[in-house]
Amino acid sequence: MEPKKRKVVLTGGGTVGHVMLNKLLIPGFINRGIEPVYLGSKKGIEKEIIGATSIKYYNISSGKLRRYLSSENFKDIFKVVKGIGDARKVLKKENVEFVFSKGGFVSVPVVLAAKSLGIPVYIHESDITPGLANKIAGKFATKIFVTFKRTLDYIPSDKAEYIGPVIRDELKRGYSKIGYELTGFNPDKRVMIVMGGSLGARSINQFIRNNLDELTKEWQIIHLCGRGHYQEGLDTENYKQFEFVKKELPHLITISDIAVGRSGSNAIYEFLLNEKPMILIPLPRSQSRGDQVENAEYFKEKGFAEVIQDEELDIEIFQQTLERIDSNKEAIVDCMCSFEGGFKPQELVDLLIRKEAEE
């Protein structure tokens, strides 16, 4: 009789950041002879990303978690309850060893289902302060791994463990030659990479495009504008748009002298590990729970970045910020070089397997 195949459940969704780490872990589990299975929503971005892999994907019901009063909250309670039932069926059917959750609304019923079945749960929190989903799910977790040391202040010490960012090796293996071929840029002129996230950032996109004439006097600009935000007729010898990049990203980062964008933790740590000084324009608190504002201020405090608040973004302030980075670039890069920490995806897989063996 063949030995029973080992399995784990991965979950998380709603944003690319809640899915990409899980995707990076898939090869590591397979290399260790463990089959990863994914539990996600029926229509979320996780279905698109994980659906492109070879692993099993199960749809479960999930409700949105709101911090404000809404009649929809009552309806969503039933969606979460149904999601718990959906998840329990899958967890029992697949007989998994543990659950790894990256956060997002869909993860909550999965974690609650796992807890009800006595299955260990490991959570990863990327931001300084946990999001609402992880605040709820964290109460039922075996261990919560965090990206920022400061996050340890917000999680019970018996559950929290600092590991730093999870590093994508390929982002440090870019080639300048390919980067210049992709853009057609001049190697003798400085390059700015602007990244608004997978869906783009409307205010940043608009600012860059409104000020192209001024900015391209000194800079060549790589603009990762987000899917559906490409604007015809703007590309020039100094300005190149991409809606979304995958294998091209390491080469584009390699030729860049400075990075501009939002302050989601995945992106800013990628720029840190590539030693690219940053101008961070966090998603404002009026449009978020404030996690990006906290991330940006932390990076400024550490000497890795300058920060411009979204509502203050104009060409004069932006140019002044560029000048500050220019005059302090050596010190900024020195701070970045001194950063210690981080896990490769395979190392995180090994850590999870080891933790489970110790339980």
CSV table of C-alpha atoms in Angstrom, one decimal:
chain,number,residue,atom,x,y,z
A,1,MET,CA,0.0,0.0,0.0
A,2,GLU,CA,1.3,3.4,-1.0
A,3,PRO,CA,1.8,5.9,1.9
A,4,LYS,CA,-0.9,8.5,2.2
A,5,LYS,CA,0.0,11.7,0.4
A,6,ARG,CA,0.8,14.7,2.7
A,7,LYS,CA,-1.3,17.8,2.1
A,8,VAL,CA,-1.6,21.4,3.2
A,9,VAL,CA,-4.2,24.1,2.6
A,10,LEU,CA,-3.3,27.5,1.5
A,11,THR,CA,-5.7,30.4,1.7
A,12,GLY,CA,-5.9,34.2,1.2
A,13,GLY,CA,-7.4,36.5,-1.2
A,14,GLY,CA,-8.9,39.9,-2.2
A,15,THR,CA,-5.6,41.5,-3.3
A,16,VAL,CA,-2.5,40.3,-5.1
A,17,GLY,CA,-0.5,40.7,-1.9
A,18,HIS,CA,-2.7,38.2,-0.2
A,19,VAL,CA,-2.1,35.7,-2.9
A,20,MET,CA,1.4,36.0,-4.3
A,21,LEU,CA,3.2,34.6,-1.3
A,22,ASN,CA,1.0,31.5,-1.4
A,23,LYS,CA,1.8,31.1,-5.1
A,24,LEU,CA,5.6,31.4,-4.2
A,25,LEU,CA,5.2,28.6,-1.6
A,26,ILE,CA,3.6,26.1,-4.0
A,27,PRO,CA,6.8,24.8,-5.6
A,28,GLY,CA,8.5,24.5,-2.2
A,29,PHE,CA,5.7,22.3,-0.8
A,30,ILE,CA,5.7,20.1,-4.0
A,31,ASN,CA,9.5,19.8,-3.7
A,32,ARG,CA,9.0,18.4,-0.2
A,33,GLY,CA,6.5,15.8,-1.4
A,34,ILE,CA,3.5,17.7,0.1
A,35,GLU,CA,0.5,18.6,-2.1
A,36,PRO,CA,-0.8,22.1,-1.6
A,37,VAL,CA,-4.6,22.7,-2.0
A,38,TYR,CA,-6.1,26.2,-2.3
A,39,LEU,CA,-9.3,27.5,-0.7
A,40,GLY,CA,-10.4,30.8,-2.2
A,41,SER,CA,-13.5,32.8,-3.3
A,42,LYS,CA,-15.5,32.1,-6.4
A,43,LYS,CA,-14.6,35.4,-8.2
A,44,GLY,CA,-11.6,36.9,-6.4
A,45,ILE,CA,-8.2,37.6,-7.8
A,46,GLU,CA,-6.9,34.5,-6.0
A,47,LYS,CA,-8.9,32.3,-8.4
A,48,GLU,CA,-7.2,34.0,-11.4
A,49,ILE,CA,-3.7,33.7,-10.0
A,50,ILE,CA,-3.9,30.3,-8.4
A,51,GLY,CA,-6.0,29.0,-11.3
A,52,ALA,CA,-3.0,29.4,-13.5
A,53,THR,CA,-1.1,26.8,-11.4
A,54,SER,CA,-1.6,23.1,-11.4
A,55,ILE,CA,-2.9,22.7,-7.9
A,56,LYS,CA,-6.5,22.0,-6.8
A,57,TYR,CA,-8.6,25.1,-6.2
A,58,TYR,CA,-11.8,25.0,-4.1
A,59,ASN,CA,-14.4,27.8,-4.1
A,60,ILE,CA,-15.9,28.7,-0.8
A,61,SER,CA,-18.5,31.3,0.3
A,62,SER,CA,-17.1,34.4,2.0
A,63,GLY,CA,-18.5,37.6,3.2
A,64,LYS,CA,-16.9,41.0,3.4
A,65,LEU,CA,-15.7,42.2,6.8
A,66,ARG,CA,-16.5,45.8,7.4
A,67,ARG,CA,-15.4,48.2,10.1
A,68,TYR,CA,-18.5,50.3,9.7
A,69,LEU,CA,-22.3,49.7,10.2
A,70,SER,CA,-24.0,48.3,7.2
A,71,SER,CA,-27.1,46.2,6.5
A,72,GLU,CA,-24.8,44.0,4.4
A,73,ASN,CA,-22.9,42.9,7.5
A,74,PHE,CA,-26.0,40.9,8.6
A,75,LYS,CA,-26.2,39.2,5.2
A,76,ASP,CA,-22.5,38.5,5.2
A,77,ILE,CA,-22.7,36.6,8.5
A,78,PHE,CA,-24.6,33.9,6.7
A,79,LYS,CA,-22.0,33.9,3.9
A,80,VAL,CA,-19.2,33.4,6.5
A,81,VAL,CA,-21.2,30.6,8.2
A,82,LYS,CA,-21.7,28.9,4.8
A,83,GLY,CA,-18.0,29.4,4.1
A,84,ILE,CA,-17.1,27.6,7.3
A,85,GLY,CA,-19.2,24.7,6.2
A,86,ASP,CA,-17.7,24.7,2.7
A,87,ALA,CA,-14.2,24.8,4.2
A,88,ARG,CA,-14.9,22.0,6.7
A,89,LYS,CA,-15.9,19.7,3.9
A,90,VAL,CA,-12.7,20.3,2.0
A,91,LEU,CA,-10.5,20.0,5.0
A,92,LYS,CA,-12.0,16.7,5.9
A,93,LYS,CA,-12.0,15.4,2.3
A,94,GLU,CA,-8.3,16.3,1.7
A,95,ASN,CA,-7.2,15.4,5.3
A,96,VAL,CA,-4.6,18.2,5.4
A,97,GLU,CA,-1.8,18.6,8.0
A,98,PHE,CA,-2.2,22.3,8.5
A,99,VAL,CA,-3.5,25.6,7.0
A,100,PHE,CA,-1.4,28.5,5.9
A,101,SER,CA,-3.3,31.8,5.7
A,102,LYS,CA,-2.2,35.0,4.1
A,103,GLY,CA,-5.2,37.0,5.1
A,104,GLY,CA,-8.1,38.6,3.3
A,105,PHE,CA,-11.9,38.1,3.9
A,106,VAL,CA,-11.9,34.6,2.4
A,107,SER,CA,-9.3,33.3,4.9
A,108,VAL,CA,-11.6,33.8,8.0
A,109,PRO,CA,-14.0,30.9,7.4
A,110,VAL,CA,-11.1,28.6,6.4
A,111,VAL,CA,-9.3,29.4,9.7
A,112,LEU,CA,-12.5,28.9,11.8
A,113,ALA,CA,-13.2,25.6,10.0
A,114,ALA,CA,-9.6,24.4,10.7
A,115,LYS,CA,-9.9,25.4,14.3
A,116,SER,CA,-13.2,23.5,14.7
A,117,LEU,CA,-11.4,20.4,13.3
A,118,GLY,CA,-8.3,20.7,15.4
A,119,ILE,CA,-6.1,21.5,12.4
A,120,PRO,CA,-3.1,23.8,13.1
A,121,VAL,CA,-3.2,27.2,11.5
A,122,TYR,CA,-0.2,29.4,10.6
A,123,ILE,CA,-0.8,33.0,9.5
A,124,HIS,CA,1.5,35.5,7.8
A,125,GLU,CA,0.9,39.2,8.4
A,126,SER,CA,2.7,41.6,6.0
A,127,ASP,CA,1.7,45.0,7.4
A,128,ILE,CA,2.7,46.7,10.7
A,129,THR,CA,-0.7,46.5,12.2
A,130,PRO,CA,-2.8,43.4,11.4
A,131,GLY,CA,-5.8,43.8,9.1
A,132,LEU,CA,-9.3,42.9,10.3
A,133,ALA,CA,-9.3,39.5,8.8
A,134,ASN,CA,-6.0,38.5,10.5
A,135,LYS,CA,-7.2,40.1,13.8
A,136,ILE,CA,-10.1,37.7,13.8
A,137,ALA,CA,-8.3,34.7,12.4
A,138,GLY,CA,-5.3,35.4,14.7
A,139,LYS,CA,-7.3,34.4,17.7
A,140,PHE,CA,-7.5,30.9,16.4
A,141,ALA,CA,-3.9,30.6,15.0
A,142,THR,CA,-1.1,28.4,16.2
A,143,LYS,CA,1.5,30.9,15.1
A,144,ILE,CA,1.5,34.3,13.4
A,145,PHE,CA,4.6,35.2,11.3
A,146,VAL,CA,5.3,38.9,10.8
A,147,THR,CA,7.2,41.0,8.3
A,148,PHE,CA,7.8,44.0,10.6
A,149,LYS,CA,9.4,43.7,14.0
A,150,ARG,CA,7.0,46.5,15.2
A,151,THR,CA,4.1,44.1,14.5
A,152,LEU,CA,5.2,42.1,17.6
A,153,ASP,CA,3.6,44.9,19.7
A,154,TYR,CA,0.2,44.0,18.3
A,155,ILE,CA,0.1,40.2,18.7
A,156,PRO,CA,0.3,38.0,21.8
A,157,SER,CA,3.9,37.1,22.4
A,158,ASP,CA,3.2,33.4,22.6
A,159,LYS,CA,1.8,33.4,19.0
A,160,ALA,CA,4.0,35.9,17.2
A,161,GLU,CA,7.3,35.3,15.4
A,162,TYR,CA,9.3,37.8,13.4
A,163,ILE,CA,10.7,36.5,10.1
A,164,GLY,CA,11.0,39.6,8.0
A,165,PRO,CA,10.0,39.8,4.3
A,166,VAL,CA,9.8,36.8,2.1
A,167,ILE,CA,12.3,37.3,-0.7
A,168,ARG,CA,11.7,36.5,-4.4
A,169,ASP,CA,15.2,35.5,-5.5
A,170,GLU,CA,14.4,36.2,-9.2
A,171,LEU,CA,14.0,39.9,-8.5
A,172,LYS,CA,17.7,40.1,-7.7
A,173,ARG,CA,18.7,38.4,-10.9
A,174,GLY,CA,17.8,41.1,-13.4
A,175,TYR,CA,20.1,42.0,-16.4
A,176,SER,CA,20.6,45.7,-17.4
A,177,LYS,CA,21.0,44.6,-21.1
A,178,ILE,CA,17.5,43.1,-21.1
A,179,GLY,CA,16.0,46.1,-19.1
A,180,TYR,CA,17.3,48.5,-21.7
A,181,GLU,CA,16.1,46.3,-24.5
A,182,LEU,CA,12.6,46.2,-23.0
A,183,THR,CA,12.4,50.0,-22.7
A,184,GLY,CA,14.7,51.3,-25.4
A,185,PHE,CA,16.1,53.7,-22.9
A,186,ASN,CA,19.5,55.4,-22.9
A,187,PRO,CA,21.9,53.9,-20.3
A,188,ASP,CA,23.4,57.3,-19.8
A,189,LYS,CA,20.2,58.9,-18.4
A,190,ARG,CA,18.7,58.1,-15.0
A,191,VAL,CA,15.6,55.8,-14.8
A,192,MET,CA,12.6,56.1,-12.4
A,193,ILE,CA,10.3,53.2,-12.0
A,194,VAL,CA,6.7,54.1,-11.0
A,195,MET,CA,4.6,51.3,-9.6
A,196,GLY,CA,1.0,51.7,-8.5
A,197,GLY,CA,0.2,48.1,-7.7
A,198,SER,CA,-1.4,45.4,-9.9
A,199,LEU,CA,-4.5,47.4,-10.3
A,200,GLY,CA,-2.7,50.7,-10.7
A,201,ALA,CA,-3.0,53.9,-8.6
A,202,ARG,CA,-5.2,56.5,-10.2
A,203,SER,CA,-3.7,59.6,-8.5
A,204,ILE,CA,-0.1,58.5,-9.2
A,205,ASN,CA,-0.9,57.6,-12.8
A,206,GLN,CA,-2.5,61.0,-13.3
A,207,PHE,CA,0.3,62.9,-11.7
A,208,ILE,CA,3.0,61.2,-13.7
A,209,ARG,CA,1.1,61.7,-17.0
A,210,ASN,CA,0.2,65.4,-16.2
A,211,ASN,CA,3.9,66.2,-15.6
A,212,LEU,CA,5.7,64.1,-18.2
A,213,ASP,CA,7.3,67.1,-19.9
A,214,GLU,CA,8.9,68.3,-16.7
A,215,LEU,CA,9.9,64.9,-15.3
A,216,THR,CA,11.4,63.5,-18.5
A,217,LYS,CA,13.9,66.4,-18.7
A,218,GLU,CA,16.0,64.6,-16.2
A,219,TRP,CA,14.5,61.1,-16.0
A,220,GLN,CA,13.5,58.2,-18.1
A,221,ILE,CA,10.3,56.7,-16.7
A,222,ILE,CA,9.1,53.1,-16.5
A,223,HIS,CA,5.4,53.3,-15.6
A,224,LEU,CA,3.7,50.2,-14.3
A,225,CYS,CA,0.2,51.7,-14.6
A,226,GLY,CA,-2.0,48.7,-13.8
A,227,ARG,CA,-4.3,46.5,-15.9
A,228,GLY,CA,-6.7,48.6,-18.0
A,229,HIS,CA,-4.8,51.9,-17.4
A,230,TYR,CA,-2.5,51.9,-20.4
A,231,GLN,CA,-3.0,55.2,-22.3
A,232,GLU,CA,-2.4,55.2,-26.0
A,233,GLY,CA,-0.1,57.8,-27.6
A,234,LEU,CA,2.0,58.6,-24.5
A,235,ASP,CA,5.0,56.4,-25.0
A,236,THR,CA,8.2,58.3,-26.0
A,237,GLU,CA,11.9,57.7,-25.9
A,238,ASN,CA,11.9,58.7,-22.2
A,239,TYR,CA,8.6,57.2,-21.1
A,240,LYS,CA,7.5,53.5,-21.3
A,241,GLN,CA,4.2,52.1,-20.0
A,242,PHE,CA,3.4,48.6,-18.9
A,243,GLU,CA,0.1,47.5,-17.6
A,244,PHE,CA,1.5,44.5,-15.7
A,245,VAL,CA,4.8,42.7,-15.7
A,246,LYS,CA,6.0,39.3,-14.5
A,247,LYS,CA,9.3,38.0,-15.7
A,248,GLU,CA,10.3,41.4,-17.0
A,249,LEU,CA,10.2,43.0,-13.5
A,250,PRO,CA,13.7,42.0,-12.3
A,251,HIS,CA,15.3,43.6,-15.4
A,252,LEU,CA,13.2,46.8,-15.1
A,253,ILE,CA,14.2,47.1,-11.4
A,254,THR,CA,17.9,46.6,-12.2
A,255,ILE,CA,18.1,49.6,-14.5
A,256,SER,CA,16.1,51.9,-12.2
A,257,ASP,CA,17.8,54.5,-10.0
A,258,ILE,CA,14.7,55.3,-7.9
A,259,ALA,CA,11.3,53.8,-7.2
A,260,VAL,CA,8.0,55.6,-6.8
A,261,GLY,CA,4.7,54.1,-5.7
A,262,ARG,CA,2.3,53.0,-3.0
A,263,SER,CA,3.6,51.4,0.1
A,264,GLY,CA,2.2,47.9,0.2
A,265,SER,CA,4.7,45.8,2.2
A,266,ASN,CA,5.6,43.4,-0.6
A,267,ALA,CA,6.6,46.0,-3.1
A,268,ILE,CA,8.6,48.2,-0.7
A,269,TYR,CA,10.6,45.3,0.6
A,270,GLU,CA,11.4,44.3,-2.9
A,271,PHE,CA,12.8,47.7,-3.6
A,272,LEU,CA,14.7,47.6,-0.3
A,273,LEU,CA,16.3,44.3,-1.1
A,274,ASN,CA,17.3,45.7,-4.5
A,275,GLU,CA,18.7,48.8,-2.8
A,276,LYS,CA,16.5,51.3,-4.7
A,277,PRO,CA,15.7,54.6,-2.9
A,278,MET,CA,12.0,55.2,-2.8
A,279,ILE,CA,9.4,58.0,-2.9
A,280,LEU,CA,6.4,56.4,-1.2
A,281,ILE,CA,2.9,57.8,-1.8
A,282,PRO,CA,0.7,55.7,0.5
A,283,LEU,CA,-3.0,55.0,-0.1
A,284,PRO,CA,-4.6,57.6,2.2
A,285,ARG,CA,-6.5,56.7,5.4
A,286,SER,CA,-9.7,58.0,3.7
A,287,GLN,CA,-9.4,55.0,1.3
A,288,SER,CA,-7.9,52.4,3.6
A,289,ARG,CA,-7.4,51.4,7.2
A,290,GLY,CA,-4.1,53.3,7.2
A,291,ASP,CA,-1.7,50.3,6.8
A,292,GLN,CA,0.1,51.9,3.9
A,293,VAL,CA,0.6,55.1,5.8
A,294,GLU,CA,2.2,53.2,8.6
A,295,ASN,CA,4.4,51.2,6.3
A,296,ALA,CA,5.6,54.3,4.6
A,297,GLU,CA,6.4,56.2,7.8
A,298,TYR,CA,8.3,53.2,9.1
A,299,PHE,CA,10.4,53.0,6.0
A,300,LYS,CA,11.1,56.8,6.2
A,301,GLU,CA,12.1,56.4,9.9
A,302,LYS,CA,14.5,53.6,8.9
A,303,GLY,CA,16.1,55.9,6.3
A,304,PHE,CA,15.0,53.8,3.3
A,305,ALA,CA,12.5,56.2,1.7
A,306,GLU,CA,10.9,59.7,1.5
A,307,VAL,CA,7.2,60.0,1.8
A,308,ILE,CA,4.6,62.3,0.1
A,309,GLN,CA,1.0,62.1,1.2
A,310,ASP,CA,-1.4,61.4,-1.6
A,311,GLU,CA,-3.4,64.6,-1.0
A,312,GLU,CA,-0.1,66.7,-1.1
A,313,LEU,CA,1.2,65.3,-4.3
A,314,ASP,CA,2.2,68.0,-6.8
A,315,ILE,CA,5.2,68.6,-9.0
A,316,GLU,CA,7.0,71.1,-6.7
A,317,ILE,CA,6.9,68.8,-3.7
A,318,PHE,CA,7.8,65.9,-5.9
A,319,GLN,CA,10.9,67.7,-7.3
A,320,GLN,CA,12.0,68.8,-3.9
A,321,THR,CA,11.7,65.2,-2.7
A,322,LEU,CA,13.8,64.0,-5.6
A,323,GLU,CA,16.4,66.5,-4.7
A,324,ARG,CA,16.5,65.3,-1.1
A,325,ILE,CA,17.0,61.7,-2.3
A,326,ASP,CA,19.7,62.8,-4.7
A,327,SER,CA,21.7,64.6,-2.0
A,328,ASN,CA,21.3,61.7,0.4
A,329,LYS,CA,21.4,58.7,-1.9
A,330,GLU,CA,24.7,57.3,-0.6
A,331,ALA,CA,23.3,57.3,3.0
A,332,ILE,CA,20.0,55.8,1.9
A,333,VAL,CA,21.7,52.9,0.1
A,334,ASP,CA,24.0,52.4,3.1
A,335,CYS,CA,20.9,52.0,5.3
A,336,MET,CA,19.5,49.5,2.8
A,337,CYS,CA,22.7,47.5,2.7
A,338,SER,CA,22.6,47.2,6.5
A,339,PHE,CA,19.2,45.6,6.5
A,340,GLU,CA,19.2,42.0,7.8
A,341,GLY,CA,16.4,39.6,7.6
A,342,GLY,CA,14.1,37.9,5.2
A,343,PHE,CA,13.2,34.4,4.1
A,344,LYS,CA,13.3,32.7,0.7
A,345,PRO,CA,10.0,31.0,-0.1
A,346,GLN,CA,11.6,27.6,0.3
A,347,GLU,CA,12.9,28.6,3.7
A,348,LEU,CA,9.4,29.6,4.8
A,349,VAL,CA,8.1,26.2,3.6
A,350,ASP,CA,10.8,24.4,5.6
A,351,LEU,CA,9.9,26.6,8.7
A,352,LEU,CA,6.3,25.7,8.4
A,353,ILE,CA,7.0,22.0,8.1
A,354,ARG,CA,9.4,22.2,11.1
A,355,LYS,CA,6.9,24.1,13.2
A,356,GLU,CA,4.2,21.5,12.4
A,357,ALA,CA,6.5,18.7,13.4
A,358,GLU,CA,7.2,20.4,16.7
A,359,GLU,CA,3.4,20.7,17.6
